Amino acid sequence: MDSVVSDATAVSETPVVAGIPAQPGAESREPDTEEGAQDWQLDHSRAPIATKIVVAGGFGVGKTTFVRAVSEITPLQTEALMTRASEDTDDLTATPDKLTTTVAMDFGRITLDNDLVLYVFGTPGQQRFWFMWDDLVRGAIGAIVLADTRRLTDCFPALDYFESCGLPYIVAVNHFEGTELFEEGDIREALTVPAHVPVVIMDARKRYSVVETLLAMVAHALEATPE
């Protein structure tokens, strides 16, 4: 009985962190840094700065690809097969090989710095799902509006939305293979984007390009809302 009591005491003396029950001998275990864990994940006394960014744009512009390319965790995707019922509403002219579409959101996570964690939410592009945007942007520090030069008008609703709600945003042109590459100034003029809003040319399939876009968004958000 004494040994049982002493064991229980040893367990209870180990601090409980973030709602995780203490384990016997936990204080003597060294964290395994070879599993790719971040510093803030190994040291539970450090709370990371969590931020949220929304990726919006027209149908089939590359939002799901954007989140998938950069997420360090298995991304949450709500992809559904496209059926003939959507033929009259979803224009597949520019993306004839597209078989699925996002019906709720995409979600991923990336650690930009030791203590800076970015949560990326991709919005559904079709008009019938726009009612979800108000919930998805709540708490976000900014937004990225993806654009396709073959159908720039598709991103106007997103631009209007973020302008009206006052959320800082940047425009990221997802350059598809086989399409003409335009200069940043030409894109800005075509979309009548204000001078203070960054416009970047990127490739949603390439991680480094997506990371650069996210960094540009964070920098712009800090400039727009420094507090």
Short mmCIF file of C-alpha atoms in Angstrom, two decimals:
data_model
loop_
_atom_site.label_atom_id
_atom_site.label_comp_id
_atom_site.label_asym_id
_atom_site.label_seq_id
_atom_site.Cartn_x
_atom_site.Cartn_y
_atom_site.Cartn_z
CA MET A 1 0.00 0.00 0.00
CA ASP A 2 2.85 2.39 0.85
CA SER A 3 4.44 1.85 -2.55
CA VAL A 4 1.14 2.57 -4.29
CA VAL A 5 0.74 5.81 -2.35
CA SER A 6 4.30 6.88 -3.06
CA ASP A 7 3.85 6.18 -6.78
CA ALA A 8 0.65 8.21 -6.87
CA THR A 9 2.40 11.05 -5.07
CA ALA A 10 5.21 11.02 -7.62
CA VAL A 11 2.69 11.30 -10.43
CA SER A 12 0.72 14.11 -8.80
CA GLU A 13 3.89 16.14 -8.17
CA THR A 14 4.56 16.32 -11.88
CA PRO A 15 2.94 19.52 -13.21
CA VAL A 16 -0.05 19.27 -15.50
CA VAL A 17 0.50 21.24 -18.70
CA ALA A 18 -2.20 22.34 -21.15
CA GLY A 19 -4.70 19.85 -19.79
CA ILE A 20 -2.41 16.85 -20.38
CA PRO A 21 -2.29 14.49 -17.36
CA ALA A 22 1.15 14.14 -15.81
CA GLN A 23 2.96 10.90 -16.49
CA PRO A 24 5.39 9.05 -14.19
CA GLY A 25 8.97 10.12 -14.84
CA ALA A 26 7.91 12.74 -17.41
CA GLU A 27 10.38 15.23 -15.93
CA SER A 28 13.29 12.95 -16.80
CA ARG A 29 12.39 12.37 -20.45
CA GLU A 30 14.17 14.43 -23.07
CA PRO A 31 12.04 15.69 -25.99
CA ASP A 32 12.75 14.02 -29.28
CA THR A 33 13.85 16.80 -31.60
CA GLU A 34 14.28 14.42 -34.52
CA GLU A 35 10.53 14.18 -35.11
CA GLY A 36 10.39 17.65 -36.62
CA ALA A 37 8.68 19.28 -33.64
CA GLN A 38 8.98 23.05 -33.22
CA ASP A 39 10.54 24.72 -30.18
CA TRP A 40 7.19 25.83 -28.82
CA GLN A 41 5.89 22.27 -29.10
CA LEU A 42 8.77 20.89 -27.06
CA ASP A 43 8.69 23.56 -24.36
CA HIS A 44 5.15 23.78 -22.99
CA SER A 45 6.00 26.85 -20.94
CA ARG A 46 6.20 28.86 -24.15
CA ALA A 47 2.96 29.84 -25.84
CA PRO A 48 3.24 30.46 -29.60
CA ILE A 49 1.77 33.52 -31.24
CA ALA A 50 -1.12 32.10 -33.26
CA THR A 51 -2.36 34.07 -36.24
CA LYS A 52 -4.99 33.40 -38.87
CA ILE A 53 -4.98 34.21 -42.57
CA VAL A 54 -7.78 33.61 -45.06
CA VAL A 55 -7.18 32.63 -48.70
CA ALA A 56 -10.03 33.64 -50.99
CA GLY A 57 -10.72 33.98 -54.69
CA GLY A 58 -12.77 32.63 -57.54
CA PHE A 59 -13.75 29.07 -58.33
CA GLY A 60 -10.81 26.83 -59.26
CA VAL A 61 -8.17 29.51 -58.74
CA GLY A 62 -5.92 27.31 -56.59
CA LYS A 63 -6.92 27.90 -52.96
CA THR A 64 -6.88 24.22 -52.02
CA THR A 65 -3.53 23.75 -53.76
CA PHE A 66 -2.19 26.81 -51.90
CA VAL A 67 -3.09 25.37 -48.48
CA ARG A 68 -1.91 21.86 -49.37
CA ALA A 69 1.46 23.09 -50.62
CA VAL A 70 2.40 24.93 -47.44
CA SER A 71 0.75 23.05 -44.56
CA GLU A 72 3.12 21.25 -42.21
CA ILE A 73 0.24 19.08 -41.01
CA THR A 74 -2.14 16.98 -43.05
CA PRO A 75 -4.52 19.69 -44.30
CA LEU A 76 -8.21 19.54 -43.61
CA GLN A 77 -10.02 19.54 -46.94
CA THR A 78 -13.73 19.45 -47.69
CA GLU A 79 -13.55 18.38 -51.31
CA ALA A 80 -16.66 16.97 -52.98
CA LEU A 81 -16.99 15.41 -56.40
CA MET A 82 -18.47 17.71 -59.00
CA THR A 83 -21.64 16.50 -60.67
CA ARG A 84 -23.76 17.51 -63.62
CA ALA A 85 -25.99 19.45 -61.24
CA SER A 86 -23.35 22.19 -61.11
CA GLU A 87 -22.79 22.48 -64.86
CA ASP A 88 -24.92 25.61 -65.14
CA THR A 89 -23.19 27.41 -62.25
CA ASP A 90 -19.53 26.28 -62.26
CA ASP A 91 -17.56 27.39 -65.31
CA LEU A 92 -14.87 24.80 -66.10
CA THR A 93 -13.62 26.49 -69.25
CA ALA A 94 -10.28 27.43 -67.68
CA THR A 95 -10.02 24.26 -65.57
CA PRO A 96 -11.51 21.42 -67.64
CA ASP A 97 -9.74 18.71 -65.62
CA LYS A 98 -11.16 19.83 -62.27
CA LEU A 99 -13.15 16.97 -60.70
CA THR A 100 -13.70 18.19 -57.12
CA THR A 101 -14.56 21.44 -55.40
CA THR A 102 -14.35 22.82 -51.86
CA VAL A 103 -17.75 22.92 -50.18
CA ALA A 104 -16.77 24.27 -46.74
CA MET A 105 -13.13 25.25 -46.25
CA ASP A 106 -9.51 24.20 -46.41
CA PHE A 107 -7.34 24.37 -43.29
CA GLY A 108 -3.61 24.07 -42.75
CA ARG A 109 -0.86 25.19 -40.40
CA ILE A 110 2.66 26.49 -40.89
CA THR A 111 5.27 27.67 -38.38
CA LEU A 112 6.91 30.79 -39.81
CA ASP A 113 9.22 31.39 -36.86
CA ASN A 114 10.08 29.69 -33.57
CA ASP A 115 7.05 31.23 -31.87
CA LEU A 116 4.89 32.33 -34.83
CA VAL A 117 2.29 29.84 -36.00
CA LEU A 118 0.08 30.68 -38.93
CA TYR A 119 -3.30 29.01 -39.47
CA VAL A 120 -4.41 29.19 -43.08
CA PHE A 121 -8.09 28.95 -44.02
CA GLY A 122 -9.17 28.56 -47.64
CA THR A 123 -12.66 29.77 -48.51
CA PRO A 124 -15.02 28.10 -51.00
CA GLY A 125 -15.12 30.03 -54.25
CA GLN A 126 -18.65 29.54 -55.57
CA GLN A 127 -21.22 32.24 -54.90
CA ARG A 128 -23.60 29.79 -53.20
CA PHE A 129 -21.01 29.34 -50.41
CA TRP A 130 -20.20 33.02 -49.82
CA PHE A 131 -22.44 33.11 -46.75
CA MET A 132 -19.65 31.23 -44.92
CA TRP A 133 -17.08 33.96 -45.39
CA ASP A 134 -18.20 36.01 -42.39
CA ASP A 135 -17.43 33.09 -40.09
CA LEU A 136 -14.15 32.15 -41.78
CA VAL A 137 -12.64 35.65 -41.60
CA ARG A 138 -13.51 36.20 -37.94
CA GLY A 139 -10.25 36.69 -36.02
CA ALA A 140 -8.06 36.82 -39.15
CA ILE A 141 -5.21 39.33 -39.38
CA GLY A 142 -5.53 39.51 -43.14
CA ALA A 143 -6.47 37.82 -46.38
CA ILE A 144 -4.87 36.70 -49.62
CA VAL A 145 -6.97 37.10 -52.76
CA LEU A 146 -5.86 34.58 -55.37
CA ALA A 147 -6.32 35.65 -58.99
CA ASP A 148 -6.11 33.88 -62.34
CA THR A 149 -5.15 36.14 -65.25
CA ARG A 150 -7.46 34.18 -67.56
CA ARG A 151 -10.48 35.30 -65.52
CA LEU A 152 -9.57 38.24 -63.37
CA THR A 153 -13.20 39.22 -62.88
CA ASP A 154 -13.71 36.14 -60.69
CA CYS A 155 -11.73 37.74 -57.86
CA PHE A 156 -13.72 41.00 -57.80
CA PRO A 157 -16.24 39.70 -55.20
CA ALA A 158 -13.39 38.84 -52.82
CA LEU A 159 -11.73 42.22 -53.37
CA ASP A 160 -15.01 44.02 -52.71
CA TYR A 161 -15.65 41.93 -49.61
CA PHE A 162 -12.32 42.66 -47.92
CA GLU A 163 -12.46 46.32 -48.90
CA SER A 164 -15.90 46.64 -47.32
CA CYS A 165 -15.01 44.83 -44.09
CA GLY A 166 -11.70 46.65 -43.71
CA LEU A 167 -9.54 43.52 -43.44
CA PRO A 168 -5.97 43.98 -44.76
CA TYR A 169 -5.37 41.94 -47.90
CA ILE A 170 -2.93 41.35 -50.70
CA VAL A 171 -3.47 40.10 -54.25
CA ALA A 172 -1.57 36.97 -55.29
CA VAL A 173 -1.67 36.06 -58.96
CA ASN A 174 -1.46 32.28 -59.32
CA HIS A 175 0.49 31.86 -62.56
CA PHE A 176 -0.71 28.78 -64.40
CA GLU A 177 1.49 26.99 -66.93
CA GLY A 178 0.81 27.95 -70.51
CA THR A 179 -0.65 31.35 -69.61
CA GLU A 180 0.84 34.75 -70.30
CA LEU A 181 2.90 36.19 -67.47
CA PHE A 182 1.87 39.77 -66.71
CA GLU A 183 3.74 42.39 -64.75
CA GLU A 184 2.59 43.40 -61.29
CA GLY A 185 1.71 46.89 -62.54
CA ASP A 186 -0.55 45.51 -65.25
CA ILE A 187 -2.42 43.36 -62.73
CA ARG A 188 -2.81 46.28 -60.35
CA GLU A 189 -4.25 48.46 -63.10
CA ALA A 190 -6.62 45.76 -64.38
CA LEU A 191 -8.01 45.13 -60.89
CA THR A 192 -7.81 48.79 -59.80
CA VAL A 193 -5.97 47.70 -56.67
CA PRO A 194 -4.95 50.62 -54.42
CA ALA A 195 -1.26 51.50 -54.33
CA HIS A 196 -0.84 50.43 -50.68
CA VAL A 197 -2.06 46.87 -51.40
CA PRO A 198 0.77 44.49 -52.39
CA VAL A 199 0.42 42.48 -55.61
CA VAL A 200 2.61 39.37 -55.99
CA ILE A 201 3.08 36.81 -58.73
CA MET A 202 3.33 33.27 -57.37
CA ASP A 203 2.79 29.56 -58.00
CA ALA A 204 0.38 27.88 -55.58
CA ARG A 205 1.99 24.48 -56.22
CA LYS A 206 5.41 25.49 -54.90
CA ARG A 207 5.94 25.72 -51.16
CA TYR A 208 8.61 28.43 -51.27
CA SER A 209 6.36 30.62 -53.41
CA VAL A 210 3.43 30.18 -51.03
CA VAL A 211 5.63 30.93 -48.00
CA GLU A 212 6.83 34.15 -49.63
CA THR A 213 3.21 35.12 -50.25
CA LEU A 214 2.30 34.44 -46.63
CA LEU A 215 5.24 36.51 -45.43
CA ALA A 216 4.11 39.37 -47.66
CA MET A 217 0.63 39.13 -46.14
CA VAL A 218 1.96 39.16 -42.56
CA ALA A 219 4.19 42.15 -43.31
CA HIS A 220 1.28 44.05 -44.87
CA ALA A 221 -0.98 43.23 -41.92
CA LEU A 222 1.64 44.56 -39.51
CA GLU A 223 1.89 47.77 -41.49
CA ALA A 224 -1.87 48.20 -41.69
CA THR A 225 -2.56 47.35 -38.04
CA PRO A 226 0.74 47.78 -36.13
CA GLU A 227 -0.98 47.55 -32.75
#
